[in-house]
Amino acid sequence: MSTVEIKLSRSNRIYRPSEPLQGKIVIKSSSSIFHYGIHLTVNGSANLQVRGGSAGVVESLYGVIKPIKILKKSQEIRTSGRIGSGTTEYLVTVDIMRGYLHKSLSATVEFIVETDKADLLERPVSPEMVVFYITQDTQRHPLLPELKSGGFKVTGKMSTQCSLLDPITGELTVEASSVPIHSIDIHLLRMESILLGEKIISETSLIQTTQVADGDVCRNMTLPIYVILPRLLTCPTVLAGPFSVEFKVSVVISFRSELSKLHKKSDPTTPRLWLAMETLPLELSVCTRRQQFIV
């Protein structure tokens, strides 16, 4: 009986790009065996995985997307020869080719490539926050007649590029409104897209709502915006060809209306007669990056 095992030099299997991957190949055999070569192969790929619970439109199609190859390298450790009985160690998926009549020996182990913040390229960060304004003329959906005729104006600014560890910050001011305000909320949206043939299929999910104001706020008073990102539901913005994960932040103003009381369970991201909104793209970055590979 023969076995082969890969033992890396670090128990946590974490290496950095500037460091060599070190370890050893351990072969145990009860008798001498002949082989046609010992090869070490490193494979790295990105795989789409379905989260728990009911699958959405995009997730239901994940099965047709092939893994995206990041890295594949192979190196010959030993040419053909013979391995003596007992335990043999080679310093380094390892494959030992034994010919047509014998099953090849192989072993697989995962390792992680981790990049420190200091090693990452500095991402461009906008020196100023994005300025926005919301009026009856900026809305593309129908509004209540009293909103359309009386008008309203909300101005503000908000950061649209930030780290996963930092909050979204900004401020807004209600300058005028002919109808009392019921609530002002910040919606965090995640857009997942995949390329299926020649079509791009996208799905948008509301992952967090943060209330900025409750009730009819004073006019011309500056309200702070401070949104802490949900770490388990966010990730760095990803644009990877066959798939992408992007984020948006939406300022939603809900006005007092008897009609809104009849639709308490309506989707908050769907435009309604009593809602006004402004949506901005949000780019998220990460301070420490990990990549997981299989050797």
GROMACS .gro file of C-alpha atoms in nm:
model
  295
    1MET     CA    1   0.000   0.000   0.000
    2SER     CA    2   0.130   0.345  -0.095
    3THR     CA    3   0.017   0.694   0.014
    4VAL     CA    4   0.126   1.047  -0.071
    5GLU     CA    5   0.076   1.362   0.141
    6ILE     CA    6   0.159   1.731   0.103
    7LYS     CA    7   0.278   1.913   0.415
    8LEU     CA    8   0.317   2.291   0.393
    9SER     CA    9   0.568   2.477   0.609
   10ARG     CA   10   0.295   2.678   0.786
   11SER     CA   11   0.008   2.526   0.979
   12ASN     CA   12  -0.232   2.810   0.884
   13ARG     CA   13  -0.136   2.771   0.514
   14ILE     CA   14  -0.125   3.150   0.465
   15TYR     CA   15   0.140   3.297   0.235
   16ARG     CA   16   0.199   3.640   0.081
   17PRO     CA   17   0.281   3.716  -0.285
   18SER     CA   18   0.647   3.794  -0.208
   19GLU     CA   19   0.699   3.468  -0.017
   20PRO     CA   20   0.779   3.123  -0.161
   21LEU     CA   21   0.537   2.837  -0.106
   22GLN     CA   22   0.738   2.588   0.098
   23GLY     CA   23   0.668   2.240   0.227
   24LYS     CA   24   0.734   1.879   0.146
   25ILE     CA   25   0.585   1.579  -0.028
   26VAL     CA   26   0.575   1.269   0.193
   27ILE     CA   27   0.544   0.929   0.024
   28LYS     CA   28   0.492   0.615   0.231
   29SER     CA   29   0.513   0.276   0.065
   30SER     CA   30   0.534  -0.078   0.201
   31SER     CA   31   0.743  -0.179  -0.099
   32SER     CA   32   0.952  -0.027  -0.374
   33ILE     CA   33   0.744   0.129  -0.656
   34PHE     CA   34   0.830   0.255  -1.005
   35HIS     CA   35   0.689   0.587  -1.132
   36TYR     CA   36   0.688   0.793  -1.451
   37GLY     CA   37   0.735   1.128  -1.281
   38ILE     CA   38   0.630   1.337  -0.982
   39HIS     CA   39   0.452   1.663  -1.069
   40LEU     CA   40   0.338   1.953  -0.852
   41THR     CA   41   0.040   2.152  -0.985
   42VAL     CA   42  -0.107   2.476  -0.846
   43ASN     CA   43  -0.466   2.561  -0.941
   44GLY     CA   44  -0.656   2.878  -0.852
   45SER     CA   45  -1.010   2.961  -0.965
   46ALA     CA   46  -1.316   3.166  -0.869
   47ASN     CA   47  -1.641   2.975  -0.817
   48LEU     CA   48  -1.990   3.115  -0.780
   49GLN     CA   49  -2.177   2.970  -0.483
   50VAL     CA   50  -2.547   2.984  -0.396
   51ARG     CA   51  -2.620   3.135  -0.056
   52GLY     CA   52  -2.854   2.965   0.190
   53GLY     CA   53  -3.229   3.003   0.156
   54SER     CA   54  -3.431   3.045  -0.161
   55ALA     CA   55  -3.232   3.112  -0.476
   56GLY     CA   56  -3.294   3.424  -0.679
   57VAL     CA   57  -3.295   3.472  -1.057
   58VAL     CA   58  -2.918   3.504  -1.082
   59GLU     CA   59  -2.844   3.225  -0.833
   60SER     CA   60  -3.065   2.978  -1.018
   61LEU     CA   61  -2.829   3.014  -1.317
   62TYR     CA   62  -2.501   2.974  -1.128
   63GLY     CA   63  -2.481   2.608  -1.225
   64VAL     CA   64  -2.420   2.695  -1.591
   65ILE     CA   65  -2.126   2.926  -1.515
   66LYS     CA   66  -1.790   2.751  -1.531
   67PRO     CA   67  -1.520   2.831  -1.269
   68ILE     CA   68  -1.304   3.125  -1.372
   69LYS     CA   69  -0.938   3.024  -1.388
   70ILE     CA   70  -0.700   3.257  -1.203
   71LEU     CA   71  -0.381   3.050  -1.199
   72LYS     CA   72  -0.251   2.714  -1.318
   73LYS     CA   73   0.115   2.614  -1.297
   74SER     CA   74   0.281   2.274  -1.303
   75GLN     CA   75   0.637   2.175  -1.212
   76GLU     CA   76   0.815   1.845  -1.238
   77ILE     CA   77   0.964   1.745  -0.901
   78ARG     CA   78   1.126   1.419  -1.012
   79THR     CA   79   1.165   1.244  -1.346
   80SER     CA   80   1.072   0.879  -1.385
   81GLY     CA   81   1.242   0.642  -1.146
   82ARG     CA   82   1.188   0.422  -0.844
   83ILE     CA   83   1.077   0.504  -0.489
   84GLY     CA   84   1.215   0.278  -0.220
   85SER     CA   85   1.007   0.121   0.055
   86GLY     CA   86   0.946   0.318   0.374
   87THR     CA   87   0.902   0.695   0.394
   88THR     CA   88   1.039   0.927   0.123
   89GLU     CA   89   1.019   1.310   0.152
   90TYR     CA   90   1.051   1.567  -0.126
   91LEU     CA   91   1.074   1.935  -0.028
   92VAL     CA   92   0.808   2.154  -0.204
   93THR     CA   93  -0.228   1.866  -0.658
   94VAL     CA   94   0.109   1.629  -0.643
   95ASP     CA   95   0.065   1.343  -0.892
   96ILE     CA   96   0.281   1.030  -0.919
   97MET     CA   97   0.232   0.862  -1.255
   98ARG     CA   98   0.267   0.481  -1.224
   99GLY     CA   99   0.178   0.368  -1.575
  100TYR     CA  100  -0.122   0.206  -1.739
  101LEU     CA  101  -0.172  -0.089  -1.503
  102HIS     CA  102  -0.131   0.103  -1.177
  103LYS     CA  103  -0.344   0.380  -1.027
  104SER     CA  104  -0.162   0.712  -0.997
  105LEU     CA  105  -0.108   0.855  -0.650
  106SER     CA  106  -0.222   1.210  -0.577
  107ALA     CA  107  -0.283   1.449  -0.289
  108THR     CA  108  -0.446   1.793  -0.261
  109VAL     CA  109  -0.411   2.070  -0.004
  110GLU     CA  110  -0.548   2.426   0.004
  111PHE     CA  111  -0.342   2.733   0.082
  112ILE     CA  112  -0.424   3.104   0.109
  113VAL     CA  113  -0.251   3.402  -0.049
  114GLU     CA  114  -0.309   3.710   0.166
  115THR     CA  115  -0.214   4.065   0.070
  116ASP     CA  116  -0.146   4.325   0.337
  117LYS     CA  117  -0.294   4.671   0.315
  118ALA     CA  118   0.053   4.820   0.266
  119ASP     CA  119   0.108   4.598  -0.040
  120LEU     CA  120  -0.216   4.695  -0.214
  121LEU     CA  121  -0.218   4.965  -0.477
  122GLU     CA  122  -0.378   5.284  -0.354
  123ARG     CA  123  -0.728   5.307  -0.493
  124PRO     CA  124  -0.837   5.643  -0.632
  125VAL     CA  125  -1.065   5.813  -0.382
  126SER     CA  126  -1.275   6.111  -0.481
  127PRO     CA  127  -1.150   6.420  -0.295
  128GLU     CA  128  -1.508   6.547  -0.265
  129MET     CA  129  -1.839   6.384  -0.181
  130VAL     CA  130  -2.100   6.346  -0.453
  131VAL     CA  131  -2.358   6.623  -0.438
  132PHE     CA  132  -2.723   6.532  -0.501
  133TYR     CA  133  -3.058   6.708  -0.505
  134ILE     CA  134  -3.409   6.568  -0.511
  135THR     CA  135  -3.708   6.759  -0.647
  136GLN     CA  136  -4.035   6.678  -0.818
  137ASP     CA  137  -3.858   6.734  -1.153
  138THR     CA  138  -3.586   6.473  -1.090
  139GLN     CA  139  -3.836   6.190  -1.039
  140ARG     CA  140  -3.910   5.960  -1.332
  141HIS     CA  141  -4.220   5.802  -1.180
  142PRO     CA  142  -4.566   5.952  -1.112
  143LEU     CA  143  -4.609   6.150  -0.789
  144LEU     CA  144  -4.905   6.256  -0.578
  145PRO     CA  145  -5.081   6.559  -0.733
  146GLU     CA  146  -5.005   6.771  -0.426
  147LEU     CA  147  -4.635   6.683  -0.454
  148LYS     CA  148  -4.625   6.756  -0.824
  149SER     CA  149  -4.796   7.093  -0.789
  150GLY     CA  150  -4.659   7.212  -0.454
  151GLY     CA  151  -4.307   7.081  -0.506
  152PHE     CA  152  -4.021   6.990  -0.271
  153LYS     CA  153  -3.644   7.019  -0.263
  154VAL     CA  154  -3.388   6.810  -0.073
  155THR     CA  155  -3.014   6.863  -0.121
  156GLY     CA  156  -2.712   6.685   0.021
  157LYS     CA  157  -2.380   6.513  -0.035
  158MET     CA  158  -2.257   6.161   0.031
  159SER     CA  159  -1.938   5.954  -0.003
  160THR     CA  160  -1.960   5.698  -0.283
  161GLN     CA  161  -1.613   5.538  -0.251
  162CYS     CA  162  -1.517   5.378   0.078
  163SER     CA  163  -1.357   5.080   0.246
  164LEU     CA  164  -1.562   4.794   0.386
  165LEU     CA  165  -1.437   4.899   0.730
  166ASP     CA  166  -1.553   5.260   0.693
  167PRO     CA  167  -1.908   5.400   0.713
  168ILE     CA  168  -2.090   5.583   0.438
  169THR     CA  169  -2.100   5.946   0.549
  170GLY     CA  170  -2.266   6.263   0.428
  171GLU     CA  171  -2.547   6.504   0.502
  172LEU     CA  172  -2.879   6.622   0.364
  173THR     CA  173  -3.108   6.922   0.406
  174VAL     CA  174  -3.482   6.953   0.343
  175GLU     CA  175  -3.505   7.301   0.195
  176ALA     CA  176  -3.875   7.292   0.105
  177SER     CA  177  -4.172   7.054   0.095
  178SER     CA  178  -4.538   7.122   0.034
  179VAL     CA  179  -4.634   6.790   0.194
  180PRO     CA  180  -4.520   6.680   0.544
  181ILE     CA  181  -4.244   6.419   0.543
  182HIS     CA  182  -4.305   6.082   0.704
  183SER     CA  183  -3.951   5.936   0.691
  184ILE     CA  184  -3.610   5.968   0.524
  185ASP     CA  185  -3.416   5.644   0.475
  186ILE     CA  186  -3.092   5.527   0.317
  187HIS     CA  187  -3.122   5.199   0.125
  188LEU     CA  188  -2.812   4.991   0.052
  189LEU     CA  189  -2.857   4.785  -0.265
  190ARG     CA  190  -2.652   4.498  -0.408
  191MET     CA  191  -2.659   4.417  -0.781
  192GLU     CA  192  -2.546   4.070  -0.894
  193SER     CA  193  -2.502   4.011  -1.267
  194ILE     CA  194  -2.388   3.716  -1.477
  195LEU     CA  195  -2.321   3.679  -1.848
  196LEU     CA  196  -2.532   3.399  -1.995
  197GLY     CA  197  -2.460   3.357  -2.363
  198GLU     CA  198  -2.502   3.704  -2.510
  199LYS     CA  199  -2.736   3.823  -2.234
  200ILE     CA  200  -2.658   3.990  -1.903
  201ILE     CA  201  -2.895   3.880  -1.626
  202SER     CA  202  -2.906   4.100  -1.316
  203GLU     CA  203  -3.076   4.088  -0.978
  204THR     CA  204  -3.098   4.370  -0.723
  205SER     CA  205  -3.140   4.306  -0.350
  206LEU     CA  206  -3.209   4.545  -0.064
  207ILE     CA  207  -2.957   4.442   0.203
  208GLN     CA  208  -2.992   4.722   0.460
  209THR     CA  209  -3.208   5.022   0.549
  210THR     CA  210  -3.090   5.305   0.776
  211GLN     CA  211  -3.335   5.572   0.889
  212VAL     CA  212  -3.201   5.926   0.879
  213ALA     CA  213  -3.515   6.106   0.998
  214ASP     CA  214  -3.852   6.010   1.144
  215GLY     CA  215  -4.137   6.255   1.096
  216ASP     CA  216  -4.160   6.598   0.935
  217VAL     CA  217  -3.812   6.746   0.988
  218CYS     CA  218  -3.734   7.115   1.025
  219ARG     CA  219  -3.662   7.296   0.702
  220ASN     CA  220  -3.303   7.404   0.625
  221MET     CA  221  -3.161   7.190   0.907
  222THR     CA  222  -2.859   6.974   0.817
  223LEU     CA  223  -2.911   6.604   0.894
  224PRO     CA  224  -2.604   6.377   0.917
  225ILE     CA  225  -2.575   6.055   0.714
  226TYR     CA  226  -2.381   5.775   0.884
  227VAL     CA  227  -2.433   5.422   0.751
  228ILE     CA  228  -2.229   5.127   0.885
  229LEU     CA  229  -2.186   4.860   0.619
  230PRO     CA  230  -2.313   4.507   0.701
  231ARG     CA  231  -1.993   4.302   0.676
  232LEU     CA  232  -2.165   3.969   0.603
  233LEU     CA  233  -2.370   4.112   0.316
  234THR     CA  234  -2.109   4.327   0.143
  235CYS     CA  235  -1.782   4.263  -0.039
  236PRO     CA  236  -1.543   4.462  -0.257
  237THR     CA  237  -1.697   4.576  -0.584
  238VAL     CA  238  -1.620   4.299  -0.835
  239LEU     CA  239  -1.618   4.332  -1.216
  240ALA     CA  240  -1.487   3.998  -1.341
  241GLY     CA  241  -1.616   3.959  -1.696
  242PRO     CA  242  -1.867   3.670  -1.667
  243PHE     CA  243  -2.002   3.801  -1.336
  244SER     CA  244  -2.009   4.120  -1.131
  245VAL     CA  245  -2.113   4.233  -0.783
  246GLU     CA  246  -2.190   4.604  -0.753
  247PHE     CA  247  -2.355   4.829  -0.496
  248LYS     CA  248  -2.573   5.138  -0.492
  249VAL     CA  249  -2.701   5.367  -0.220
  250SER     CA  250  -3.046   5.523  -0.246
  251VAL     CA  251  -3.189   5.820  -0.056
  252VAL     CA  252  -3.564   5.762  -0.016
  253ILE     CA  253  -3.807   6.028   0.108
  254SER     CA  254  -4.149   5.908   0.217
  255PHE     CA  255  -4.423   6.172   0.236
  256ARG     CA  256  -4.735   6.151   0.452
  257SER     CA  257  -5.023   6.006   0.257
  258GLU     CA  258  -5.336   5.808   0.332
  259LEU     CA  259  -5.252   5.599   0.028
  260SER     CA  260  -4.925   5.480   0.181
  261LYS     CA  261  -5.114   5.332   0.478
  262LEU     CA  262  -5.283   5.090   0.240
  263HIS     CA  263  -4.947   4.959   0.113
  264LYS     CA  264  -4.746   4.907   0.431
  265LYS     CA  265  -4.591   4.584   0.302
  266SER     CA  266  -4.492   4.717  -0.040
  267ASP     CA  267  -4.136   4.687  -0.168
  268PRO     CA  268  -3.949   4.995  -0.039
  269THR     CA  269  -3.731   5.003  -0.352
  270THR     CA  270  -4.029   5.026  -0.589
  271PRO     CA  271  -4.123   5.384  -0.692
  272ARG     CA  272  -4.455   5.492  -0.541
  273LEU     CA  273  -4.674   5.801  -0.564
  274TRP     CA  274  -4.570   5.910  -0.212
  275LEU     CA  275  -4.196   5.839  -0.253
  276ALA     CA  276  -3.909   6.043  -0.392
  277MET     CA  277  -3.563   5.894  -0.435
  278GLU     CA  278  -3.214   5.945  -0.565
  279THR     CA  279  -2.978   5.651  -0.630
  280LEU     CA  280  -2.598   5.678  -0.647
  281PRO     CA  281  -2.336   5.415  -0.742
  282LEU     CA  282  -2.123   5.295  -0.450
  283GLU     CA  283  -1.773   5.156  -0.492
  284LEU     CA  284  -1.645   4.939  -0.206
  285SER     CA  285  -1.282   4.841  -0.156
  286VAL     CA  286  -1.105   4.623   0.098
  287CYS     CA  287  -0.793   4.677   0.308
  288THR     CA  288  -0.682   4.313   0.325
  289ARG     CA  289  -0.737   4.075   0.036
  290ARG     CA  290  -0.732   3.695   0.039
  291GLN     CA  291  -0.709   3.448  -0.244
  292GLN     CA  292  -0.745   3.076  -0.187
  293PHE     CA  293  -0.567   2.821  -0.403
  294ILE     CA  294  -0.536   2.444  -0.425
  295VAL     CA  295  -0.204   2.267  -0.465
   0.00000   0.00000   0.00000
